[in-house]
mmCIF file of C-alpha atoms and ligand atoms in Angstrom:
data_model
loop_
_atom_site.group_PDB
_atom_site.id
_atom_site.type_symbol
_atom_site.label_atom_id
_atom_site.label_comp_id
_atom_site.label_asym_id
_atom_site.label_seq_id
_atom_site.Cartn_x
_atom_site.Cartn_y
_atom_site.Cartn_z
ATOM 1 C CA MET A 1 -6.783 22.897 7.377
ATOM 2 C CA THR A 2 -7.287 19.675 9.246
ATOM 3 C CA ILE A 3 -4.442 17.192 9.588
ATOM 4 C CA SER A 4 -5.451 13.637 8.744
ATOM 5 C CA PHE A 5 -3.644 10.669 10.242
ATOM 6 C CA TYR A 6 -6.087 8.271 8.601
ATOM 7 C CA PRO A 7 -4.161 5.415 7.005
ATOM 8 C CA GLY A 8 -6.162 5.658 3.775
ATOM 9 C CA PRO A 9 -7.631 7.552 2.171
ATOM 10 C CA SER A 10 -4.908 9.635 3.681
ATOM 11 C CA GLN A 11 -3.635 13.173 3.694
ATOM 12 C CA VAL A 12 -2.457 14.084 0.210
ATOM 13 C CA TYR A 13 0.772 15.923 -0.497
ATOM 14 C CA PRO A 14 0.291 19.695 -0.117
ATOM 15 C CA GLN A 15 1.608 20.212 -3.658
ATOM 16 C CA VAL A 16 -1.401 18.264 -5.040
ATOM 17 C CA ARG A 17 -3.417 21.482 -4.851
ATOM 18 C CA THR A 18 -1.268 23.175 -7.474
ATOM 19 C CA PHE A 19 -0.885 19.994 -9.529
ATOM 20 C CA LEU A 20 -4.672 19.782 -9.890
ATOM 21 C CA THR A 21 -4.809 23.238 -11.440
ATOM 22 C CA ASP A 22 -1.779 22.447 -13.597
ATOM 23 C CA ALA A 23 -3.522 19.303 -14.871
ATOM 24 C CA TYR A 24 -6.533 21.338 -15.916
ATOM 25 C CA ASP A 25 -4.459 24.066 -17.534
ATOM 26 C CA SER A 26 -2.236 21.606 -19.407
ATOM 27 C CA GLY A 27 -5.173 20.133 -21.308
ATOM 28 C CA ILE A 28 -4.099 16.573 -20.439
ATOM 29 C CA LEU A 29 -7.502 15.813 -18.884
ATOM 30 C CA SER A 30 -9.216 15.865 -22.260
ATOM 31 C CA VAL A 31 -6.681 14.062 -24.445
ATOM 32 C CA ASN A 32 -7.457 10.783 -26.136
ATOM 33 C CA HIS A 33 -5.880 7.962 -24.165
ATOM 34 C CA ARG A 34 -4.343 6.503 -27.339
ATOM 35 C CA SER A 35 -2.734 9.828 -28.281
ATOM 36 C CA ALA A 36 0.951 10.694 -27.969
ATOM 37 C CA PRO A 37 0.581 12.949 -24.887
ATOM 38 C CA ALA A 38 -1.214 10.170 -22.985
ATOM 39 C CA MET A 39 1.421 7.608 -23.927
ATOM 40 C CA GLU A 40 4.188 10.022 -22.989
ATOM 41 C CA LEU A 41 2.555 10.497 -19.605
ATOM 42 C CA VAL A 42 2.475 6.736 -18.981
ATOM 43 C CA GLU A 43 6.067 6.320 -20.130
ATOM 44 C CA ALA A 44 7.362 9.230 -18.047
ATOM 45 C CA THR A 45 5.529 8.002 -14.946
ATOM 46 C CA PHE A 46 6.948 4.487 -15.369
ATOM 47 C CA GLY A 47 10.409 6.043 -15.675
ATOM 48 C CA LEU A 48 9.886 7.982 -12.462
ATOM 49 C CA LEU A 49 8.654 4.873 -10.619
ATOM 50 C CA ARG A 50 11.868 3.100 -11.646
ATOM 51 C CA GLU A 51 14.023 6.102 -10.741
ATOM 52 C CA LYS A 52 12.411 6.999 -7.409
ATOM 53 C CA LEU A 53 11.214 3.602 -6.146
ATOM 54 C CA LEU A 54 14.112 1.670 -7.689
ATOM 55 C CA VAL A 55 11.795 -0.732 -9.517
ATOM 56 C CA PRO A 56 14.038 -3.117 -11.491
ATOM 57 C CA ALA A 57 14.292 -2.516 -15.235
ATOM 58 C CA ASP A 58 12.905 -5.973 -16.075
ATOM 59 C CA TYR A 59 9.818 -5.679 -13.863
ATOM 60 C CA HIS A 60 6.646 -4.662 -15.709
ATOM 61 C CA ILE A 61 4.503 -1.804 -14.464
ATOM 62 C CA ALA A 62 0.793 -1.220 -15.037
ATOM 63 C CA PHE A 63 -1.857 1.095 -13.647
ATOM 64 C CA VAL A 64 -5.147 -0.403 -12.535
ATOM 65 C CA SER A 65 -7.984 0.974 -10.466
ATOM 66 C CA SER A 66 -7.403 -0.332 -6.939
ATOM 67 C CA ALA A 67 -5.641 -2.847 -4.737
ATOM 68 C CA THR A 68 -8.910 -4.766 -4.629
ATOM 69 C CA GLU A 69 -8.746 -5.117 -8.403
ATOM 70 C CA CYS A 70 -5.234 -6.557 -8.014
ATOM 71 C CA TRP A 71 -6.658 -9.274 -5.738
ATOM 72 C CA GLU A 72 -8.925 -10.287 -8.595
ATOM 73 C CA ILE A 73 -6.258 -9.983 -11.297
ATOM 74 C CA ILE A 74 -3.978 -12.341 -9.366
ATOM 75 C CA ALA A 75 -6.764 -14.891 -8.819
ATOM 76 C CA GLN A 76 -7.883 -14.724 -12.453
ATOM 77 C CA SER A 77 -4.621 -14.473 -14.336
ATOM 78 C CA LEU A 78 -1.830 -15.975 -12.227
ATOM 79 C CA VAL A 79 -3.213 -18.833 -10.156
ATOM 80 C CA ARG A 80 -3.239 -22.186 -11.954
ATOM 81 C CA LYS A 81 -5.387 -23.799 -9.298
ATOM 82 C CA SER A 82 -4.339 -23.120 -5.744
ATOM 83 C CA ALA A 83 -2.954 -20.333 -3.625
ATOM 84 C CA VAL A 84 -1.681 -20.035 -0.078
ATOM 85 C CA HIS A 85 -2.821 -16.912 1.758
ATOM 86 C CA ALA A 86 -0.824 -16.188 4.888
ATOM 87 C CA TYR A 87 -2.315 -13.321 6.873
ATOM 88 C CA ASN A 88 -2.644 -11.867 10.354
ATOM 89 C CA GLY A 89 -5.304 -9.228 9.779
ATOM 90 C CA ALA A 90 -8.391 -8.017 7.962
ATOM 91 C CA PHE A 91 -6.909 -7.059 4.577
ATOM 92 C CA GLY A 92 -5.036 -10.329 4.142
ATOM 93 C CA GLN A 93 -8.166 -12.230 5.122
ATOM 94 C CA LYS A 94 -10.346 -10.276 2.683
ATOM 95 C CA TRP A 95 -7.887 -11.021 -0.110
ATOM 96 C CA ALA A 96 -8.246 -14.757 0.630
ATOM 97 C CA GLU A 97 -12.048 -14.419 0.510
ATOM 98 C CA TYR A 98 -11.942 -12.639 -2.852
ATOM 99 C CA ALA A 99 -9.692 -15.346 -4.295
ATOM 100 C CA ARG A 100 -11.939 -18.132 -3.042
ATOM 101 C CA LYS A 101 -15.013 -16.489 -4.570
ATOM 102 C CA LEU A 102 -13.236 -16.547 -7.918
ATOM 103 C CA GLY A 103 -12.707 -20.288 -7.660
ATOM 104 C CA VAL A 104 -9.153 -20.453 -6.351
ATOM 105 C CA GLU A 105 -8.406 -23.404 -4.042
ATOM 106 C CA VAL A 106 -7.299 -21.283 -1.125
ATOM 107 C CA THR A 107 -5.235 -22.569 1.769
ATOM 108 C CA GLU A 108 -5.386 -20.041 4.559
ATOM 109 C CA VAL A 109 -2.455 -19.737 6.935
ATOM 110 C CA PRO A 110 -3.498 -17.318 9.661
ATOM 111 C CA PHE A 111 -0.673 -16.215 11.938
ATOM 112 C CA SER A 112 -0.516 -14.123 15.078
ATOM 113 C CA PRO A 113 0.021 -10.357 14.791
ATOM 114 C CA GLU A 114 2.414 -10.779 17.680
ATOM 115 C CA GLY A 115 4.996 -12.883 15.906
ATOM 116 C CA GLU A 116 6.793 -13.208 12.621
ATOM 117 C CA LEU A 117 5.384 -15.267 9.801
ATOM 118 C CA ALA A 118 7.025 -18.668 9.505
ATOM 119 C CA LEU A 119 6.046 -21.218 6.879
ATOM 120 C CA GLN A 120 7.100 -24.760 6.134
ATOM 121 C CA GLU A 121 8.388 -25.428 2.645
ATOM 122 C CA LEU A 122 5.382 -25.361 0.450
ATOM 123 C CA ALA A 123 4.392 -25.962 -3.094
ATOM 124 C CA THR A 124 1.743 -23.559 -4.312
ATOM 125 C CA ASP A 125 0.974 -21.653 -7.489
ATOM 126 C CA VAL A 126 1.025 -18.340 -5.665
ATOM 127 C CA LEU A 127 1.878 -17.393 -2.104
ATOM 128 C CA CYS A 128 -0.104 -14.293 -1.091
ATOM 129 C CA ILE A 129 1.357 -12.036 1.575
ATOM 130 C CA THR A 130 0.243 -8.681 2.913
ATOM 131 C CA GLN A 131 3.541 -6.861 3.434
ATOM 132 C CA ASN A 132 1.945 -4.152 5.540
ATOM 133 C CA GLU A 133 -1.280 -5.151 7.271
ATOM 134 C CA THR A 134 -3.087 -1.838 7.538
ATOM 135 C CA SER A 135 -5.741 -3.187 9.921
ATOM 136 C CA ASN A 136 -3.364 -3.905 12.802
ATOM 137 C CA GLY A 137 -0.134 -2.067 11.978
ATOM 138 C CA THR A 138 2.142 -5.034 11.417
ATOM 139 C CA GLN A 139 4.538 -5.787 8.601
ATOM 140 C CA VAL A 140 6.399 -8.667 7.035
ATOM 141 C CA SER A 141 10.049 -7.603 6.976
ATOM 142 C CA MET A 142 12.383 -8.033 4.019
ATOM 143 C CA PRO A 143 14.442 -10.719 5.874
ATOM 144 C CA VAL A 144 11.236 -12.740 6.403
ATOM 145 C CA LEU A 145 10.288 -12.287 2.747
ATOM 146 C CA ARG A 146 13.784 -13.468 1.783
ATOM 147 C CA GLN A 147 13.261 -16.631 3.802
ATOM 148 C CA LEU A 148 9.905 -17.210 2.093
ATOM 149 C CA ARG A 149 11.562 -16.713 -1.265
ATOM 150 C CA GLU A 150 13.898 -19.597 -0.494
ATOM 151 C CA GLN A 151 11.084 -21.888 0.656
ATOM 152 C CA VAL A 152 8.488 -21.209 -2.027
ATOM 153 C CA PRO A 153 9.062 -22.342 -5.590
ATOM 154 C CA GLY A 154 5.886 -20.598 -6.860
ATOM 155 C CA LEU A 155 5.158 -16.935 -7.371
ATOM 156 C CA ILE A 156 4.978 -14.579 -4.411
ATOM 157 C CA ALA A 157 2.329 -11.858 -4.521
ATOM 158 C CA VAL A 158 2.747 -8.958 -2.133
ATOM 159 C CA ASP A 159 0.031 -6.526 -1.116
ATOM 160 C CA ALA A 160 2.079 -3.421 -0.343
ATOM 161 C CA THR A 161 -0.799 -0.964 -0.405
ATOM 162 C CA SER A 162 0.124 0.898 2.753
ATOM 163 C CA SER A 163 3.908 0.724 2.446
ATOM 164 C CA MET A 164 4.887 1.177 -1.221
ATOM 165 C CA ALA A 165 6.517 4.601 -1.659
ATOM 166 C CA GLY A 166 7.022 4.767 2.119
ATOM 167 C CA ILE A 167 9.669 2.125 2.774
ATOM 168 C CA ALA A 168 12.238 0.526 0.487
ATOM 169 C CA PHE A 169 11.609 -2.983 -0.833
ATOM 170 C CA ASP A 170 13.879 -5.643 -2.189
ATOM 171 C CA TRP A 171 11.732 -6.097 -5.289
ATOM 172 C CA SER A 172 13.455 -9.345 -6.198
ATOM 173 C CA LEU A 173 11.733 -11.026 -3.224
ATOM 174 C CA GLY A 174 8.280 -10.738 -4.790
ATOM 175 C CA ASP A 175 6.761 -11.381 -8.214
ATOM 176 C CA ILE A 176 3.664 -9.250 -7.944
ATOM 177 C CA TRP A 177 3.702 -6.042 -5.932
ATOM 178 C CA TYR A 178 0.829 -3.604 -5.827
ATOM 179 C CA ALA A 179 -0.512 -0.587 -3.987
ATOM 180 C CA SER A 180 -3.343 1.828 -4.445
ATOM 181 C CA VAL A 181 -2.200 5.429 -4.420
ATOM 182 C CA GLN A 182 -4.354 6.822 -1.583
ATOM 183 C CA LYS A 183 -1.996 5.588 1.137
ATOM 184 C CA CYS A 184 1.782 6.044 1.105
ATOM 185 C CA PHE A 185 1.795 7.761 -2.280
ATOM 186 C CA GLY A 186 -0.151 10.653 -0.727
ATOM 187 C CA LEU A 187 -2.589 10.957 -3.631
ATOM 188 C CA PRO A 188 -6.360 10.877 -4.080
ATOM 189 C CA ALA A 189 -7.904 7.398 -4.455
ATOM 190 C CA GLY A 190 -8.851 5.837 -7.766
ATOM 191 C CA MET A 191 -5.706 4.188 -9.069
ATOM 192 C CA ALA A 192 -3.252 1.448 -8.177
ATOM 193 C CA VAL A 193 0.277 0.584 -9.272
ATOM 194 C CA LEU A 194 0.819 -3.068 -10.235
ATOM 195 C CA ILE A 195 4.395 -4.298 -10.636
ATOM 196 C CA CYS A 196 5.220 -7.756 -12.003
ATOM 197 C CA SER A 197 8.446 -9.741 -12.244
ATOM 198 C CA PRO A 198 9.427 -11.509 -15.475
ATOM 199 C CA ALA A 199 8.306 -14.771 -13.808
ATOM 200 C CA ALA A 200 4.851 -13.345 -13.136
ATOM 201 C CA ILE A 201 4.526 -12.164 -16.734
ATOM 202 C CA ALA A 202 5.683 -15.594 -17.947
ATOM 203 C CA ARG A 203 2.988 -17.221 -15.808
ATOM 204 C CA ALA A 204 0.341 -14.878 -17.176
ATOM 205 C CA GLN A 205 1.407 -15.775 -20.708
ATOM 206 C CA GLU A 206 1.432 -19.481 -19.898
ATOM 207 C CA LEU A 207 -2.151 -19.311 -18.588
ATOM 208 C CA ASN A 208 -3.122 -16.820 -21.290
ATOM 209 C CA GLU A 209 -6.325 -16.012 -19.448
ATOM 210 C CA ARG A 210 -8.276 -13.526 -21.591
ATOM 211 C CA ASN A 211 -11.781 -13.668 -20.224
ATOM 212 C CA HIS A 212 -11.751 -10.344 -18.422
ATOM 213 C CA TYR A 213 -11.265 -6.715 -19.292
ATOM 214 C CA ASN A 214 -8.489 -6.772 -16.706
ATOM 215 C CA SER A 215 -6.781 -10.015 -17.758
ATOM 216 C CA LEU A 216 -3.110 -9.557 -16.965
ATOM 217 C CA VAL A 217 -1.787 -10.570 -20.412
ATOM 218 C CA PHE A 218 -4.089 -7.994 -21.990
ATOM 219 C CA ILE A 219 -3.123 -5.309 -19.462
ATOM 220 C CA ASP A 220 0.558 -6.058 -20.003
ATOM 221 C CA GLU A 221 0.331 -6.029 -23.798
ATOM 222 C CA ASN A 222 -1.121 -2.533 -23.595
ATOM 223 C CA PHE A 223 1.186 -1.060 -20.978
ATOM 224 C CA ARG A 224 4.269 -2.369 -22.789
ATOM 225 C CA LYS A 225 3.285 0.106 -25.487
ATOM 226 C CA PHE A 226 2.467 2.736 -22.836
ATOM 227 C CA GLN A 227 -1.171 2.299 -23.715
ATOM 228 C CA THR A 228 -4.023 1.229 -21.524
ATOM 229 C CA PRO A 229 -6.682 -1.430 -22.086
ATOM 230 C CA TYR A 230 -9.460 1.007 -21.234
ATOM 231 C CA THR A 231 -9.820 4.756 -20.753
ATOM 232 C CA PRO A 232 -7.574 5.282 -17.750
ATOM 233 C CA ASN A 233 -7.469 7.619 -14.804
ATOM 234 C CA VAL A 234 -5.401 10.284 -16.545
ATOM 235 C CA LEU A 235 -5.687 12.705 -13.642
ATOM 236 C CA GLY A 236 -4.405 9.998 -11.283
ATOM 237 C CA MET A 237 -1.448 9.291 -13.560
ATOM 238 C CA TYR A 238 -0.711 12.994 -13.927
ATOM 239 C CA LEU A 239 -0.731 13.570 -10.165
ATOM 240 C CA LEU A 240 1.427 10.500 -9.606
ATOM 241 C CA LYS A 241 3.963 11.783 -12.113
ATOM 242 C CA ARG A 242 4.098 15.252 -10.572
ATOM 243 C CA VAL A 243 4.400 13.928 -7.018
ATOM 244 C CA LEU A 244 7.127 11.448 -7.998
ATOM 245 C CA GLU A 245 9.084 14.327 -9.528
ATOM 246 C CA THR A 246 9.145 16.047 -6.144
ATOM 247 C CA VAL A 247 9.942 13.130 -3.807
ATOM 248 C CA PRO A 248 13.437 11.886 -2.973
ATOM 249 C CA VAL A 249 14.640 8.416 -3.887
ATOM 250 C CA ILE A 250 12.941 5.742 -1.767
ATOM 251 C CA THR A 251 16.047 4.873 0.286
ATOM 252 C CA GLU A 252 16.006 8.421 1.610
ATOM 253 C CA THR A 253 12.279 8.333 2.375
ATOM 254 C CA ASP A 254 12.751 4.937 4.025
ATOM 255 C CA THR A 255 15.321 6.326 6.452
ATOM 256 C CA LYS A 256 13.066 9.229 7.371
ATOM 257 C CA ILE A 257 9.941 7.113 7.807
ATOM 258 C CA ARG A 258 11.674 4.485 9.941
ATOM 259 C CA LEU A 259 13.215 7.141 12.152
ATOM 260 C CA ARG A 260 9.862 8.870 12.610
ATOM 261 C CA ALA A 261 8.234 5.490 13.353
ATOM 262 C CA ARG A 262 10.823 4.773 16.026
ATOM 263 C CA GLU A 263 10.136 8.140 17.649
ATOM 264 C CA LEU A 264 6.376 7.570 17.524
ATOM 265 C CA TYR A 265 6.586 4.087 19.037
ATOM 266 C CA HIS A 266 8.899 5.376 21.727
ATOM 267 C CA PHE A 267 6.510 8.216 22.505
ATOM 268 C CA PHE A 268 3.360 6.077 22.650
ATOM 269 C CA GLY A 269 5.190 3.370 24.590
ATOM 270 C CA GLN A 270 5.717 5.872 27.388
ATOM 271 C CA GLN A 271 2.118 7.109 27.624
ATOM 272 C CA PRO A 272 0.232 5.557 30.563
ATOM 273 C CA ASP A 273 -3.084 5.614 28.639
ATOM 274 C CA TRP A 274 -1.845 3.879 25.514
ATOM 275 C CA GLN A 275 -0.250 0.599 24.599
ATOM 276 C CA LEU A 276 1.253 -0.558 21.354
ATOM 277 C CA LEU A 277 -1.069 -3.194 19.891
ATOM 278 C CA THR A 278 1.908 -5.279 18.881
ATOM 279 C CA PRO A 279 4.531 -5.842 21.559
ATOM 280 C CA SER A 280 7.094 -7.212 19.112
ATOM 281 C CA ALA A 281 9.201 -4.438 17.563
ATOM 282 C CA ALA A 282 10.248 -6.824 14.771
ATOM 283 C CA VAL A 283 6.755 -6.958 13.282
ATOM 284 C CA ARG A 284 5.520 -3.422 13.922
ATOM 285 C CA SER A 285 4.755 -1.415 10.825
ATOM 286 C CA ASP A 286 6.799 1.677 10.022
ATOM 287 C CA THR A 287 3.974 3.295 8.075
ATOM 288 C CA VAL A 288 0.816 2.505 10.086
ATOM 289 C CA LEU A 289 0.857 2.596 13.866
ATOM 290 C CA THR A 290 -1.880 0.876 15.806
ATOM 291 C CA ILE A 291 -2.313 2.057 19.368
ATOM 292 C CA ALA A 292 -4.499 0.208 21.847
ATOM 293 C CA GLY A 293 -6.318 1.600 24.850
ATOM 294 C CA ASP A 294 -9.556 1.758 26.783
ATOM 295 C CA THR A 295 -12.534 2.001 24.411
ATOM 296 C CA ASN A 296 -14.041 5.096 26.056
ATOM 297 C CA ARG A 297 -10.667 6.786 26.295
ATOM 298 C CA ILE A 298 -10.140 6.200 22.580
ATOM 299 C CA ARG A 299 -13.548 7.617 21.700
ATOM 300 C CA ASP A 300 -12.867 10.738 23.813
ATOM 301 C CA TRP A 301 -9.365 11.143 22.404
ATOM 302 C CA LYS A 302 -10.548 10.967 18.805
ATOM 303 C CA GLN A 303 -13.196 13.571 19.550
ATOM 304 C CA PHE A 304 -10.725 15.782 21.415
ATOM 305 C CA ALA A 305 -8.354 15.653 18.467
ATOM 306 C CA ALA A 306 -11.097 16.201 15.866
ATOM 307 C CA GLU A 307 -12.287 19.330 17.668
ATOM 308 C CA ARG A 308 -8.739 20.631 17.258
ATOM 309 C CA GLY A 309 -8.498 19.843 13.573
ATOM 310 C CA VAL A 310 -6.683 16.524 13.802
ATOM 311 C CA LEU A 311 -8.241 13.344 12.428
ATOM 312 C CA VAL A 312 -7.049 10.159 14.041
ATOM 313 C CA GLY A 313 -7.581 6.863 12.233
ATOM 314 C CA ASN A 314 -10.275 4.550 13.609
ATOM 315 C CA GLY A 315 -9.383 0.996 14.471
ATOM 316 C CA TYR A 316 -10.219 -1.593 11.828
ATOM 317 C CA GLY A 317 -12.057 -4.921 11.872
ATOM 318 C CA ASN A 318 -11.544 -6.811 15.144
ATOM 319 C CA TRP A 319 -9.651 -3.830 16.529
ATOM 320 C CA LYS A 320 -12.237 -1.196 15.579
ATOM 321 C CA GLU A 321 -13.104 0.029 19.079
ATOM 322 C CA SER A 322 -9.999 -0.988 20.975
ATOM 323 C CA THR A 323 -7.395 0.774 18.887
ATOM 324 C CA PHE A 324 -6.747 3.885 16.876
ATOM 325 C CA ARG A 325 -4.363 4.169 13.964
ATOM 326 C CA ILE A 326 -1.818 6.771 12.963
ATOM 327 C CA ALA A 327 -0.494 6.910 9.436
ATOM 328 C CA ASN A 328 3.215 7.638 9.189
ATOM 329 C CA PHE A 329 3.115 8.391 5.486
ATOM 330 C CA PRO A 330 5.622 10.596 3.663
ATOM 331 C CA ALA A 331 3.002 13.210 2.744
ATOM 332 C CA LEU A 332 2.586 14.014 6.434
ATOM 333 C CA GLN A 333 4.964 16.728 7.548
ATOM 334 C CA ASP A 334 7.101 16.632 10.696
ATOM 335 C CA THR A 335 5.120 19.621 11.955
ATOM 336 C CA ASP A 336 1.936 17.504 11.714
ATOM 337 C CA PHE A 337 3.503 15.053 14.150
ATOM 338 C CA THR A 338 4.583 17.879 16.438
ATOM 339 C CA GLU A 339 0.907 18.813 16.632
ATOM 340 C CA LEU A 340 -0.050 15.178 17.314
ATOM 341 C CA TYR A 341 2.451 14.964 20.185
ATOM 342 C CA ARG A 342 1.163 18.235 21.565
ATOM 343 C CA LEU A 343 -2.458 17.073 21.519
ATOM 344 C CA ILE A 344 -1.774 13.642 22.999
ATOM 345 C CA THR A 345 0.111 15.319 25.842
ATOM 346 C CA ALA A 346 -2.673 17.878 26.340
ATOM 347 C CA PHE A 347 -5.308 15.161 26.408
ATOM 348 C CA ALA A 348 -3.495 13.048 29.013
HETATM 349 C C1 LIG B 1 -6.411 -0.102 1.640
HETATM 350 C C2 LIG B 1 -5.934 -1.464 1.396
HETATM 351 C C3 LIG B 1 -6.503 -2.286 0.408
HETATM 352 C C4 LIG B 1 -7.669 -1.853 -0.430
HETATM 353 O O1 LIG B 1 -7.334 -0.798 -1.261
HETATM 354 P P1 LIG B 1 -8.408 -0.274 -2.344
HETATM 355 O O2 LIG B 1 -7.699 0.811 -3.059
HETATM 356 O O3 LIG B 1 -9.594 0.193 -1.566
HETATM 357 O O4 LIG B 1 -8.750 -1.435 -3.206
HETATM 358 C C5 LIG B 1 -5.961 -3.540 0.219
HETATM 359 N N1 LIG B 1 -4.943 -3.984 0.960
HETATM 360 C C6 LIG B 1 -4.372 -3.238 1.923
HETATM 361 C C7 LIG B 1 -3.246 -3.789 2.712
HETATM 362 C C8 LIG B 1 -4.861 -1.960 2.177
HETATM 363 O O5 LIG B 1 -4.291 -1.209 3.130
#
């Protein structure tokens, strides 16, 4: 078996193999999505998200198809007119582009990947933040989010695609949180978790936008009843439920992931060939590491690793050739990292 350090689609939990067979054998894959077993599956999975990720009881949960779909849902159903998009990398920038194409008056606030996000007090319908910028391995910390919360009267939408289920959040600091499951959740792609505060739901009801199959009021009305607006990804929900049953509570995962991140940064920081893309420890991601180096060296290293059964993540966007990325997701085992350390040392 190869080990994949790609930060999405990423290595799935080893137990997924058995869960796939279980899903088939259980008959759940062929049930009507309005039937009791389907609704019980949705309800049980919501319960597990609250129990394991500590999602507050008054936050609403829904399943949609991808993080990209969440970009559109927010633009369609939550923005009155304008949104501020603060970003330092490719995913945050793409989100701003998607919103603009849907007619949102977008104010872009690009910031440097080398420093923390700082904003003046601002009035906007929705502030859009990428909590973990997968393209360059930076993150917006909870203390920074707390500061934003105090400065922004509007809703705060948080793209947490490559950190949800990996690190612990203070959910109260955001109104819309979402993540597709092929990153930190350690599952196959094809589904996303969308979590909304009471304020976000109130905004959706105020706007009452119903022009789309994925209008948030419509989605929410269905999921409140543990139903879905369209035939959902039942296999995705089933796998999510089974994986959530096996993982510890997020505070425990958080401790493990942060510790492993610290070890990884320390290790790479000492390698003469490699530099950390982001010098500032305060903004470095715990779940996606981005390592910079000579372009040819990177190409050779990725090949060296691939020949030995280890897939290293390519760089992304502006950093495509000059960096490689290492996912530090919970589905990756400590022994996988032992192998990574061994290969990096052997390559040097
Ligand atoms: C991967 C990723 C996305 C896109 O996810 P899809 O499931 O492909 O829509 C969006 N935002 C961030 C931060 C990501 O890492």
